[in-house]
Structure formats: C-alpha cells, structure tokens
Amino acid sequence: MDLSLSSEEIETRDWVRNFVRREIMPLEPEALRRERAHQPGVTADEFKELRDKARRFGFWGIQTPEEYGGMNLSAVLAALIEVELGRSFVPFRFGGSADNILFHANDSQRQEYLLPTIEGERISCFAITEPGAGSDATAIRTTARKDGSDWIINGEKTFITGGNEADFTMVFAITDPDKGVNGGVTCFLADREMGWKSEYIDTMGEWGPAALVFDEVRVPERNILGELGQGFALAMQWIGRGRYLLPARAVGACERLMEMAMEHARNRVTFGEPIANRQAIQWMIADSAVEVEALRWLVLSAAWQVDQGMDSRHAQSMAKLFGGVKANEIVDRMLQIHGGMGYTRELPLERWYRELRLLRIYEGTDEIQRRTIARNLLKGYASVRGVLG
Ligand SMILES: Cc1cc2nc3c(=O)[nH]c(=O)nc-3n(C[C@H](O)[C@H](O)[C@H](O)COP(=O)(O)OP(=O)(O)OC[C@H]3O[C@@H](n4cnc5c(N)ncnc54)[C@H](O)[C@@H]3O)c2cc1C
C-alpha cells in the first residue's frame, strides 16, 4: 500500500499552500475588522482579483472538465487543495466552476447559464430547502403549474446560500402532486428578473443565506433543467456532489487552530511556567492531533473512492460526520487554550467557532449522516470491515 503523493500532487498542493500564505492570509486582519463593522470581510471585487490572479497560474475550474477550460483534477487533489484553503477563514474559492447539475444544461441553457457561470459572469444558487422541508426534502411544497408554454411557481425556499447575490436559481418545485418525489418534482432555472424575491437571514456565521419567495413567478418551459419530473434525482446529485470537500476544509482549519494554540501555549506563562508544560494542555493538543489525522485519512479515503469510481457515499457520510463533530470539539479546545483572548473578536478563534458549527447542520446534519451510515451497515450495503474488506 502506497499512501504517498505523486510529484504532481505535491507541486499543486504546495502552489496552493503558498497562494494561501501570500495572498489570502494577509487579508485576515482587515477581513476581521470589516466583519466587526458588519461589512463583507472581502468584497466581491477583491475576490475576483484573487481568482484572476490564480487563473494566470492556471488555477481555474479545479474539478471542471477540460473541455470547459477547467483543470479536471482528481478528487484526492481537490481534497488536498481544500485542506490548504481551509487554513484561512477567508472564504476564498478558485473560479471557473459551476454546480454539477448545471452540466445537464441543454445547448441553449449552456450558453445562457452554464458558460457564464463558469466564467463568473453569472451567480447561481441551489434552492430545495423550505421552512417545512430540510432534512426531509421529500416534504417540499413549492408548486409549479403549467400555463401555456410557461410554468408558474409558488412557494418559499429558505437558508439558500448565495440567494442574496444570485441572479438565477435552480429551484425545485412539484409539477405532479400525485407522483411527488417519484417523478413529480422538476428543477427550473429561474432568473431573478422573472420575479422571485430574496431576503437576508441573519445567522451566527458570517455568510447570510436567503429566504426566496416565489409568488406567481412565470418561468418558460425551456428553462426546465434536465427532464420534467426528474428534479429530485438532480437535487440528490447536487447534495452528494462532493461531501468529502466540507470536512477537507475543516482539516485545514483544525491544523491552523492547533498551530495557533501551540504557539500560544509555548508563550503563555502561568504560575511560573508556560502552559504548554501542563498535562491538561498537552492532552488537548494530543487528542486533537490524533483526531485531525484520523479525519484527514477519512477524507482522503472518501476522495480516493470517488476517483476509483466506487460508490463512495458511505465513506463521504463518515468523513462529513466525523469532520463536523471533531472540528467543533477541536475549535472549542483551541479556544480554551487561548483563555479569555480566545473569546475576543481580536483573534479569529471565535469566528471559526461560529463558522465550524454550521458543518454539523448543512448538507446533511450529523443525525442524518448517522442515519445513512447505520442504514448502510444494517442493510448490508457497507461493511464494518471498511473498504478493504
Ligand atoms: C447557513 C446555511 C446554508 C444552507 N444552504 C442551503 C442551500 O444553499 N440550499 C438549500 O437548499 N439548503 C440549504 N441549507 C439548508 C440545510 O441543508 C438544512 O438546514 C438542513 O438540511 C437541516 O434541515 P432543517 O434546518 O430543516 O432541520 P430539520 O430537518 O428540521 O432538523 C431538525 C433537527 O432534527 C434532526 N432530525 C431530522 N430528521 C431526523 C431523523 N429522521 N432522525 C433523527 N434526527 C432527525 C436534525 O438532525 C436536526 O438536529 C442551508 C442551511 C444553513 C444553516
């Protein structure tokens, strides 16, 4: 068994590592200052400048197929990149990508939605969650009724990431109530100009998702993404598109938090000795190091299974669950090591604390991941012996 990285993987990872260190981390103090003033930490224009800079070095469309100008990197490499990006709380992403389900676009949708989204000229959002339908997405109530060659959408979506900035949404609505999720849900590409409204939702994190309101919004038939009635399968494809990337980002955050806490522990003296000499502090560091390492390999194992074309859903759920739970325990310990300073807004620990909390909720809560994992095992779809058998 060879667990080493190829030279291409090392080179790519190191380029991103340097980019994060040179271009992104220096933005952190100003980002914190702006966020404290209730402004975006980094503006859209500043992000664009960073993305364009990375593009000049070929970093564009990390997992986008080459025919669309992307790098089409492996899942393992994408996970390694995500770890590096996770080392900063500045929410930078390389440009050149689009939601996986947008690649189901037909020819005219490709010109109107997919290509401009890849180029960063248009912004999409994915809208399935509703006030009465979160973990149970089969409970959605938003409807679309046929009117000539249009569909009229009515309903409300909630917690939609990017919903305030997006100029179009991929919205899921019931087109056949008798069939429901078994052939009666359709995905529509709905432009903001078609009439939907968004409303900012204030959360404990620094990104505000949106509630989207559809009141008699008219969408032409040609804006159906994929097949009529086949939207639920598309939604599941979107949700499962790269679950391993979320805990990958948490690995980077935990590494950085640990480095900060170890530095603080070496320098902070109490009762005549650095706190790093105390067993209570050492145990927090040791437990966290073991858990970060375990998480790293859960993530890479899931990514490797994706690259092998295996059914990686079980592995991805395990990585997502462990990542959410452990990242939250680790940020809490690292904040504890910083004492009162950890609780201030002068340092980014409390910011990470608030942000990492989301990992246990979105794209499948802890409880839903546990449900999936247990069901896979109990039904015999997965083995307690793991992927090697
Ligand atoms: C910041 C943020 C961004 C988001 N972005 C998007 C987005 O872009 N697009 C989108 O469509 N959605 C988005 N979501 C929605 C997110 O996916 C849901 O919040 C999530 O799926 C949980 O649904 P819920 O909030 O309705 O909780 P509920 O489903 O009501 O769950 C409440 C609690 O009950 C537990 N629970 C539910 N069912 C079970 C069960 N069967 N067994 C045991 N426990 C259970 C849950 O784990 C949870 O602890 C976002 C959410 C947040 C907070």
Short mmCIF file of C-alpha atoms and ligand atoms in Angstrom, two decimals:
data_model
loop_
_atom_site.label_atom_id
_atom_site.label_comp_id
_atom_site.label_asym_id
_atom_site.label_seq_id
_atom_site.Cartn_x
_atom_site.Cartn_y
_atom_site.Cartn_z
CA MET A 1 0.00 0.00 0.00
CA ASP A 2 1.48 3.33 -1.10
CA LEU A 3 -0.02 6.35 0.63
CA SER A 4 2.50 8.87 -0.70
CA LEU A 5 1.55 11.72 -3.01
CA SER A 6 2.69 11.97 -6.63
CA SER A 7 5.04 14.81 -7.58
CA GLU A 8 2.15 16.49 -9.44
CA GLU A 9 0.02 16.33 -6.29
CA ILE A 10 2.81 17.76 -4.13
CA GLU A 11 3.52 20.54 -6.63
CA THR A 12 -0.14 21.53 -6.91
CA ARG A 13 -0.73 21.39 -3.16
CA ASP A 14 2.39 23.47 -2.48
CA TRP A 15 1.37 26.09 -5.03
CA VAL A 16 -1.98 26.48 -3.26
CA ARG A 17 -0.26 26.47 0.15
CA ASN A 18 1.92 29.40 -0.95
CA PHE A 19 -1.00 31.21 -2.54
CA VAL A 20 -2.95 30.97 0.72
CA ARG A 21 0.05 32.15 2.74
CA ARG A 22 0.99 35.03 0.43
CA GLU A 23 -2.36 36.23 -0.93
CA ILE A 24 -5.12 35.17 1.43
CA MET A 25 -3.80 35.15 4.99
CA PRO A 26 -2.61 38.79 4.75
CA LEU A 27 -6.26 39.76 4.20
CA GLU A 28 -7.34 38.28 7.51
CA PRO A 29 -6.84 41.24 9.90
CA GLU A 30 -8.72 43.63 7.60
CA ALA A 31 -11.42 41.00 6.99
CA LEU A 32 -11.95 40.67 10.74
CA ARG A 33 -12.08 44.44 11.13
CA ARG A 34 -14.68 44.81 8.38
CA GLU A 35 -16.78 41.94 9.68
CA ARG A 36 -16.84 43.58 13.09
CA ALA A 37 -18.29 46.62 11.30
CA HIS A 38 -20.93 44.35 9.69
CA GLN A 39 -19.39 44.61 6.23
CA PRO A 40 -18.26 41.76 3.97
CA GLY A 41 -14.77 40.70 5.08
CA VAL A 42 -13.57 40.61 1.48
CA THR A 43 -15.51 42.37 -1.30
CA ALA A 44 -16.70 40.67 -4.48
CA ASP A 45 -14.19 42.75 -6.49
CA GLU A 46 -11.30 41.71 -4.23
CA PHE A 47 -12.28 38.07 -4.60
CA LYS A 48 -12.43 38.48 -8.38
CA GLU A 49 -8.94 39.97 -8.40
CA LEU A 50 -7.64 36.99 -6.42
CA ARG A 51 -9.39 34.50 -8.70
CA ASP A 52 -7.98 36.25 -11.78
CA LYS A 53 -4.50 36.17 -10.28
CA ALA A 54 -4.80 32.42 -9.63
CA ARG A 55 -6.12 31.93 -13.16
CA ARG A 56 -2.96 33.42 -14.61
CA PHE A 57 -1.14 30.50 -12.97
CA GLY A 58 -3.64 28.00 -14.38
CA PHE A 59 -5.75 27.62 -11.24
CA TRP A 60 -9.21 27.77 -12.71
CA GLY A 61 -12.01 25.22 -12.60
CA ILE A 62 -10.42 22.79 -10.14
CA GLN A 63 -12.87 19.99 -10.97
CA THR A 64 -14.35 21.44 -14.17
CA PRO A 65 -13.88 19.28 -17.30
CA GLU A 66 -11.05 20.39 -19.59
CA GLU A 67 -13.46 20.99 -22.49
CA TYR A 68 -14.83 23.90 -20.38
CA GLY A 69 -11.37 25.25 -19.65
CA GLY A 70 -11.07 23.55 -16.26
CA MET A 71 -8.28 21.58 -14.62
CA ASN A 72 -10.40 18.45 -14.08
CA LEU A 73 -8.32 17.46 -11.06
CA SER A 74 -8.86 14.23 -9.17
CA ALA A 75 -10.99 14.13 -6.04
CA VAL A 76 -7.85 13.45 -3.96
CA LEU A 77 -6.16 16.55 -5.32
CA ALA A 78 -9.33 18.60 -4.87
CA ALA A 79 -9.42 17.48 -1.22
CA LEU A 80 -5.75 18.41 -0.72
CA ILE A 81 -6.46 21.86 -2.19
CA GLU A 82 -9.49 22.29 0.06
CA VAL A 83 -7.37 21.49 3.13
CA GLU A 84 -4.99 24.31 2.16
CA LEU A 85 -7.84 26.77 1.54
CA GLY A 86 -9.35 25.79 4.90
CA ARG A 87 -6.27 27.12 6.69
CA SER A 88 -7.72 30.61 6.31
CA PHE A 89 -11.19 31.66 7.40
CA VAL A 90 -11.34 33.96 4.38
CA PRO A 91 -13.88 32.09 2.22
CA PHE A 92 -11.84 32.06 -0.99
CA ARG A 93 -12.64 29.64 -3.82
CA PHE A 94 -10.90 29.34 -7.18
CA GLY A 95 -13.02 30.47 -10.12
CA GLY A 96 -14.11 28.52 -13.15
CA SER A 97 -16.66 26.17 -11.68
CA ALA A 98 -20.39 25.64 -11.81
CA ASP A 99 -22.83 23.48 -9.85
CA ASN A 100 -22.52 19.89 -11.04
CA ILE A 101 -26.17 19.65 -12.10
CA LEU A 102 -25.81 22.69 -14.37
CA PHE A 103 -23.80 20.44 -16.68
CA HIS A 104 -27.17 18.78 -17.52
CA ALA A 105 -28.00 22.01 -19.37
CA ASN A 106 -29.18 21.68 -22.99
CA ASP A 107 -27.49 23.67 -25.76
CA SER A 108 -29.26 26.98 -25.22
CA GLN A 109 -29.11 26.69 -21.40
CA ARG A 110 -25.39 26.01 -21.74
CA GLN A 111 -24.91 29.38 -23.47
CA GLU A 112 -27.27 31.26 -21.17
CA TYR A 113 -26.41 29.72 -17.78
CA LEU A 114 -23.58 27.20 -17.66
CA LEU A 115 -20.81 29.03 -19.56
CA PRO A 116 -21.41 32.46 -17.95
CA THR A 117 -21.47 30.78 -14.52
CA ILE A 118 -18.12 29.09 -15.17
CA GLU A 119 -16.74 32.47 -16.31
CA GLY A 120 -18.02 34.10 -13.10
CA GLU A 121 -20.34 36.41 -15.04
CA ARG A 122 -23.46 34.87 -13.53
CA ILE A 123 -24.13 33.63 -9.99
CA SER A 124 -26.34 30.65 -9.24
CA CYS A 125 -27.93 29.28 -6.10
CA PHE A 126 -29.43 25.92 -5.28
CA ALA A 127 -32.88 26.06 -3.69
CA ILE A 128 -34.57 22.99 -2.29
CA THR A 129 -34.91 23.63 1.47
CA GLU A 130 -38.21 25.10 2.65
CA PRO A 131 -39.49 26.18 6.06
CA GLY A 132 -41.22 22.78 6.33
CA ALA A 133 -38.67 20.66 4.44
CA GLY A 134 -35.00 20.48 5.45
CA SER A 135 -33.62 17.05 6.34
CA ASP A 136 -36.75 15.62 4.75
CA ALA A 137 -36.51 17.16 1.29
CA THR A 138 -39.39 14.94 0.13
CA ALA A 139 -41.71 17.26 2.08
CA ILE A 140 -41.28 20.27 -0.27
CA ARG A 141 -44.49 22.16 -1.03
CA THR A 142 -43.38 24.68 -3.68
CA THR A 143 -45.50 24.12 -6.78
CA ALA A 144 -45.22 24.81 -10.48
CA ARG A 145 -48.38 24.75 -12.59
CA LYS A 146 -48.45 24.73 -16.37
CA ASP A 147 -49.82 27.80 -18.15
CA GLY A 148 -49.44 27.65 -21.94
CA SER A 149 -45.73 27.26 -22.61
CA ASP A 150 -44.78 28.60 -19.18
CA TRP A 151 -44.77 27.30 -15.62
CA ILE A 152 -45.98 29.41 -12.69
CA ILE A 153 -44.03 28.85 -9.48
CA ASN A 154 -45.41 29.50 -5.99
CA GLY A 155 -43.73 28.78 -2.68
CA GLU A 156 -40.95 29.69 -0.29
CA LYS A 157 -37.38 28.44 0.00
CA THR A 158 -35.16 29.09 2.97
CA PHE A 159 -31.47 29.05 4.02
CA ILE A 160 -30.32 29.39 0.41
CA THR A 161 -26.56 30.02 0.20
CA GLY A 162 -25.82 32.80 -2.26
CA GLY A 163 -29.53 33.56 -2.56
CA ASN A 164 -28.96 37.28 -1.95
CA GLU A 165 -26.29 37.58 -4.62
CA ALA A 166 -27.54 35.08 -7.22
CA ASP A 167 -29.02 36.29 -10.48
CA PHE A 168 -30.61 32.90 -11.13
CA THR A 169 -31.62 29.94 -9.01
CA MET A 170 -32.03 26.23 -9.60
CA VAL A 171 -35.35 25.87 -7.83
CA PHE A 172 -37.17 22.60 -7.16
CA ALA A 173 -40.95 22.51 -7.40
CA ILE A 174 -43.72 19.94 -7.53
CA THR A 175 -45.06 19.62 -11.06
CA ASP A 176 -47.10 16.45 -10.44
CA PRO A 177 -48.51 16.14 -6.89
CA ASP A 178 -49.63 12.53 -7.48
CA LYS A 179 -46.11 11.38 -8.28
CA GLY A 180 -44.36 13.66 -5.73
CA VAL A 181 -40.65 12.89 -5.49
CA ASN A 182 -41.11 9.80 -7.69
CA GLY A 183 -41.26 11.67 -10.97
CA GLY A 184 -43.25 14.71 -9.92
CA VAL A 185 -40.53 17.20 -8.91
CA THR A 186 -38.86 19.41 -11.52
CA CYS A 187 -35.83 21.71 -11.44
CA PHE A 188 -36.27 25.14 -13.04
CA LEU A 189 -33.66 27.73 -13.95
CA ALA A 190 -35.36 30.89 -12.69
CA ASP A 191 -33.80 34.32 -13.27
CA ARG A 192 -34.23 36.95 -10.58
CA GLU A 193 -35.87 39.16 -13.24
CA MET A 194 -38.64 36.58 -13.53
CA GLY A 195 -39.86 37.88 -10.20
CA TRP A 196 -38.60 35.92 -7.20
CA LYS A 197 -37.51 37.92 -4.17
CA SER A 198 -34.77 37.21 -1.66
CA GLU A 199 -34.50 38.19 1.97
CA TYR A 200 -31.31 38.08 4.08
CA ILE A 201 -31.30 35.63 7.00
CA ASP A 202 -29.07 36.67 9.89
CA THR A 203 -27.08 33.68 11.19
CA MET A 204 -24.31 33.20 13.75
CA GLY A 205 -21.85 32.73 10.86
CA GLU A 206 -20.50 35.43 8.56
CA TRP A 207 -22.44 34.44 5.45
CA GLY A 208 -26.09 35.31 5.31
CA PRO A 209 -28.18 32.79 3.41
CA ALA A 210 -31.51 33.93 1.98
CA ALA A 211 -35.18 33.13 2.01
CA LEU A 212 -36.54 33.08 -1.55
CA VAL A 213 -40.17 33.92 -2.20
CA PHE A 214 -41.94 32.78 -5.37
CA ASP A 215 -45.27 34.48 -5.88
CA GLU A 216 -46.72 33.59 -9.29
CA VAL A 217 -43.25 33.56 -10.86
CA ARG A 218 -43.52 32.77 -14.57
CA VAL A 219 -40.74 30.56 -15.97
CA PRO A 220 -40.66 29.41 -19.59
CA GLU A 221 -40.80 25.66 -20.32
CA ARG A 222 -37.34 25.88 -21.96
CA ASN A 223 -35.91 26.66 -18.50
CA ILE A 224 -36.50 23.17 -17.15
CA LEU A 225 -33.12 21.73 -16.20
CA GLY A 226 -32.91 18.06 -17.16
CA GLU A 227 -36.20 16.23 -17.62
CA LEU A 228 -39.66 17.24 -16.48
CA GLY A 229 -40.40 15.33 -13.26
CA GLN A 230 -36.80 14.20 -12.73
CA GLY A 231 -35.73 17.09 -10.48
CA PHE A 232 -35.47 15.14 -7.24
CA ALA A 233 -32.70 12.93 -8.63
CA LEU A 234 -30.87 16.11 -9.73
CA ALA A 235 -31.23 17.56 -6.23
CA MET A 236 -29.73 14.42 -4.70
CA GLN A 237 -26.88 14.61 -7.22
CA TRP A 238 -26.14 18.19 -6.17
CA ILE A 239 -26.23 17.37 -2.46
CA GLY A 240 -23.89 14.39 -2.90
CA ARG A 241 -21.55 16.17 -5.31
CA GLY A 242 -18.55 16.43 -3.05
CA ARG A 243 -19.46 15.92 0.56
CA TYR A 244 -15.84 14.98 1.34
CA LEU A 245 -14.77 18.54 0.49
CA LEU A 246 -16.57 20.02 3.51
CA PRO A 247 -14.58 18.07 6.12
CA ALA A 248 -11.44 18.60 3.98
CA ARG A 249 -11.79 22.32 4.60
CA ALA A 250 -12.24 21.58 8.31
CA VAL A 251 -8.92 19.68 8.34
CA GLY A 252 -7.15 22.86 7.23
CA ALA A 253 -8.98 24.95 9.82
CA CYS A 254 -8.08 22.49 12.61
CA GLU A 255 -4.41 22.43 11.57
CA ARG A 256 -4.23 26.21 11.71
CA LEU A 257 -6.13 26.41 15.01
CA MET A 258 -3.75 23.87 16.51
CA GLU A 259 -0.72 25.82 15.32
CA MET A 260 -2.12 28.98 16.87
CA ALA A 261 -2.91 27.24 20.17
CA MET A 262 0.52 25.57 20.39
CA GLU A 263 2.23 28.90 19.77
CA HIS A 264 0.12 30.50 22.48
CA ALA A 265 0.77 27.60 24.90
CA ARG A 266 4.55 27.93 24.45
CA ASN A 267 4.45 31.65 25.24
CA ARG A 268 1.76 31.97 27.89
CA VAL A 269 3.24 31.64 31.35
CA THR A 270 1.13 30.92 34.44
CA PHE A 271 2.39 30.01 37.89
CA GLY A 272 5.95 30.40 36.59
CA GLU A 273 5.75 28.01 33.64
CA PRO A 274 4.46 28.02 30.06
CA ILE A 275 1.03 26.38 29.95
CA ALA A 276 2.48 24.08 27.25
CA ASN A 277 4.20 22.22 30.12
CA ARG A 278 0.85 21.34 31.72
CA GLN A 279 -0.64 17.93 31.11
CA ALA A 280 -4.15 19.41 30.80
CA ILE A 281 -3.00 21.45 27.80
CA GLN A 282 -0.87 18.67 26.31
CA TRP A 283 -3.80 16.25 26.35
CA MET A 284 -5.95 18.71 24.44
CA ILE A 285 -3.18 19.06 21.85
CA ALA A 286 -2.55 15.31 21.63
CA ASP A 287 -6.22 14.32 21.32
CA SER A 288 -6.75 16.99 18.67
CA ALA A 289 -3.71 15.88 16.65
CA VAL A 290 -4.94 12.27 16.60
CA GLU A 291 -8.41 13.35 15.53
CA VAL A 292 -7.16 15.67 12.78
CA GLU A 293 -5.02 12.85 11.43
CA ALA A 294 -7.96 10.40 11.53
CA LEU A 295 -10.13 12.97 9.78
CA ARG A 296 -7.50 13.59 7.11
CA TRP A 297 -7.50 9.91 6.18
CA LEU A 298 -11.27 9.57 6.29
CA VAL A 299 -11.44 12.47 3.83
CA LEU A 300 -8.70 11.10 1.57
CA SER A 301 -10.18 7.61 1.65
CA ALA A 302 -13.56 9.00 0.56
CA ALA A 303 -11.88 11.07 -2.18
CA TRP A 304 -9.86 8.04 -3.32
CA GLN A 305 -13.07 6.02 -3.59
CA VAL A 306 -14.56 8.78 -5.76
CA ASP A 307 -11.50 8.61 -8.04
CA GLN A 308 -11.80 4.82 -8.26
CA GLY A 309 -15.40 5.17 -9.46
CA MET A 310 -16.60 3.29 -6.37
CA ASP A 311 -19.83 4.04 -4.54
CA SER A 312 -18.30 6.47 -2.05
CA ARG A 313 -21.47 7.68 -0.32
CA HIS A 314 -20.86 5.70 2.88
CA ALA A 315 -17.28 6.95 3.15
CA GLN A 316 -18.37 10.51 2.43
CA SER A 317 -21.03 10.40 5.14
CA MET A 318 -18.48 9.08 7.63
CA ALA A 319 -16.00 11.84 6.75
CA LYS A 320 -18.70 14.53 6.95
CA LEU A 321 -20.00 13.29 10.32
CA PHE A 322 -16.56 12.89 11.91
CA GLY A 323 -15.41 16.22 10.47
CA GLY A 324 -18.37 18.14 11.86
CA VAL A 325 -18.19 16.60 15.31
CA LYS A 326 -14.40 16.68 15.71
CA ALA A 327 -13.80 20.13 14.19
CA ASN A 328 -16.25 21.52 16.72
CA GLU A 329 -14.54 19.77 19.62
CA ILE A 330 -11.13 20.90 18.39
CA VAL A 331 -12.02 24.56 17.88
CA ASP A 332 -13.51 24.56 21.37
CA ARG A 333 -10.30 23.12 22.86
CA MET A 334 -8.05 25.52 20.94
CA LEU A 335 -10.18 28.45 22.06
CA GLN A 336 -9.92 27.14 25.65
CA ILE A 337 -6.11 27.08 25.40
CA HIS A 338 -6.24 30.78 24.49
CA GLY A 339 -8.25 31.58 27.64
CA GLY A 340 -10.03 34.96 27.59
CA MET A 341 -8.19 36.05 24.43
CA GLY A 342 -9.80 33.14 22.59
CA TYR A 343 -13.20 34.59 23.37
CA THR A 344 -12.41 38.05 21.95
CA ARG A 345 -13.06 39.26 18.45
CA GLU A 346 -9.45 40.38 18.21
CA LEU A 347 -8.46 36.81 17.32
CA PRO A 348 -10.23 34.70 14.70
CA LEU A 349 -10.92 31.77 17.04
CA GLU A 350 -14.45 32.78 17.92
CA ARG A 351 -15.10 33.38 14.23
CA TRP A 352 -14.01 29.83 13.37
CA TYR A 353 -16.02 28.58 16.34
CA ARG A 354 -19.18 30.13 14.86
CA GLU A 355 -18.41 29.02 11.32
CA LEU A 356 -17.49 25.41 12.07
CA ARG A 357 -20.78 24.96 13.93
CA LEU A 358 -22.52 25.00 10.56
CA LEU A 359 -20.67 21.88 9.44
CA ARG A 360 -22.85 19.82 11.77
CA ILE A 361 -26.02 21.18 10.13
CA TYR A 362 -25.85 21.84 6.39
CA GLU A 363 -25.66 19.32 3.56
CA GLY A 364 -26.96 16.62 5.90
CA THR A 365 -26.98 17.07 9.66
CA ASP A 366 -24.98 14.81 11.99
CA GLU A 367 -28.16 12.88 12.71
CA ILE A 368 -28.93 12.35 9.02
CA GLN A 369 -25.35 11.16 8.37
CA ARG A 370 -25.67 8.71 11.28
CA ARG A 371 -28.99 7.52 9.87
CA THR A 372 -27.35 6.91 6.47
CA ILE A 373 -24.31 5.17 7.95
CA ALA A 374 -26.38 2.90 10.23
CA ARG A 375 -28.79 2.01 7.43
CA ASN A 376 -25.95 1.13 5.06
CA LEU A 377 -24.47 -1.19 7.67
CA LEU A 378 -27.73 -2.75 8.84
CA LYS A 379 -28.88 -3.41 5.28
CA GLY A 380 -25.51 -4.83 4.30
CA TYR A 381 -24.62 -2.13 1.73
CA ALA A 382 -21.44 -1.38 3.69
CA SER A 383 -19.24 -3.46 5.94
CA VAL A 384 -17.75 -2.71 9.36
CA ARG A 385 -14.53 -4.04 7.83
CA GLY A 386 -14.41 -0.90 5.71
CA VAL A 387 -13.49 -0.52 2.08
CA LEU A 388 -10.61 -3.03 2.10
CA GLY A 389 -12.92 -5.85 3.21
C1 LIG B 1 -26.03 28.53 6.53
C2 LIG B 1 -26.88 27.52 5.82
C3 LIG B 1 -26.76 27.37 4.44
C4 LIG B 1 -27.60 26.48 3.75
N1 LIG B 1 -27.52 26.44 2.37
C5 LIG B 1 -28.50 25.76 1.69
C6 LIG B 1 -28.60 25.88 0.26
O1 LIG B 1 -27.77 26.52 -0.40
N2 LIG B 1 -29.63 25.27 -0.37
C7 LIG B 1 -30.57 24.54 0.30
O2 LIG B 1 -31.49 24.03 -0.36
N3 LIG B 1 -30.49 24.39 1.66
C8 LIG B 1 -29.50 25.00 2.36
N4 LIG B 1 -29.43 24.89 3.74
C9 LIG B 1 -30.42 24.08 4.43
C10 LIG B 1 -29.82 22.88 5.16
O3 LIG B 1 -29.48 21.89 4.23
C11 LIG B 1 -30.85 22.42 6.21
O4 LIG B 1 -30.86 23.40 7.24
C12 LIG B 1 -30.51 21.07 6.78
O5 LIG B 1 -30.71 20.06 5.82
C13 LIG B 1 -31.35 20.74 8.02
O6 LIG B 1 -32.70 20.96 7.78
P1 LIG B 1 -33.57 21.81 8.83
O7 LIG B 1 -32.81 23.04 9.14
O8 LIG B 1 -34.94 21.94 8.29
O9 LIG B 1 -33.60 20.92 10.13
P2 LIG B 1 -34.65 19.75 10.42
O10 LIG B 1 -34.72 18.83 9.27
O11 LIG B 1 -35.92 20.35 10.90
O12 LIG B 1 -33.94 19.01 11.64
C14 LIG B 1 -34.01 19.49 12.98
C15 LIG B 1 -33.23 18.52 13.87
O13 LIG B 1 -33.86 17.22 13.80
C16 LIG B 1 -32.89 16.26 13.36
N5 LIG B 1 -33.59 15.26 12.54
C17 LIG B 1 -34.34 15.47 11.43
N6 LIG B 1 -34.79 14.31 10.94
C18 LIG B 1 -34.29 13.33 11.74
C19 LIG B 1 -34.38 11.90 11.75
N7 LIG B 1 -35.04 11.24 10.81
N8 LIG B 1 -33.72 11.23 12.73
C20 LIG B 1 -33.04 11.90 13.70
N9 LIG B 1 -32.92 13.23 13.73
C21 LIG B 1 -33.53 13.95 12.77
C22 LIG B 1 -31.87 17.04 12.57
O14 LIG B 1 -30.65 16.34 12.51
C23 LIG B 1 -31.79 18.31 13.41
O15 LIG B 1 -30.97 18.09 14.52
C24 LIG B 1 -28.55 25.71 4.46
C25 LIG B 1 -28.63 25.81 5.86
C26 LIG B 1 -27.82 26.71 6.54
C27 LIG B 1 -27.99 26.82 8.03
#
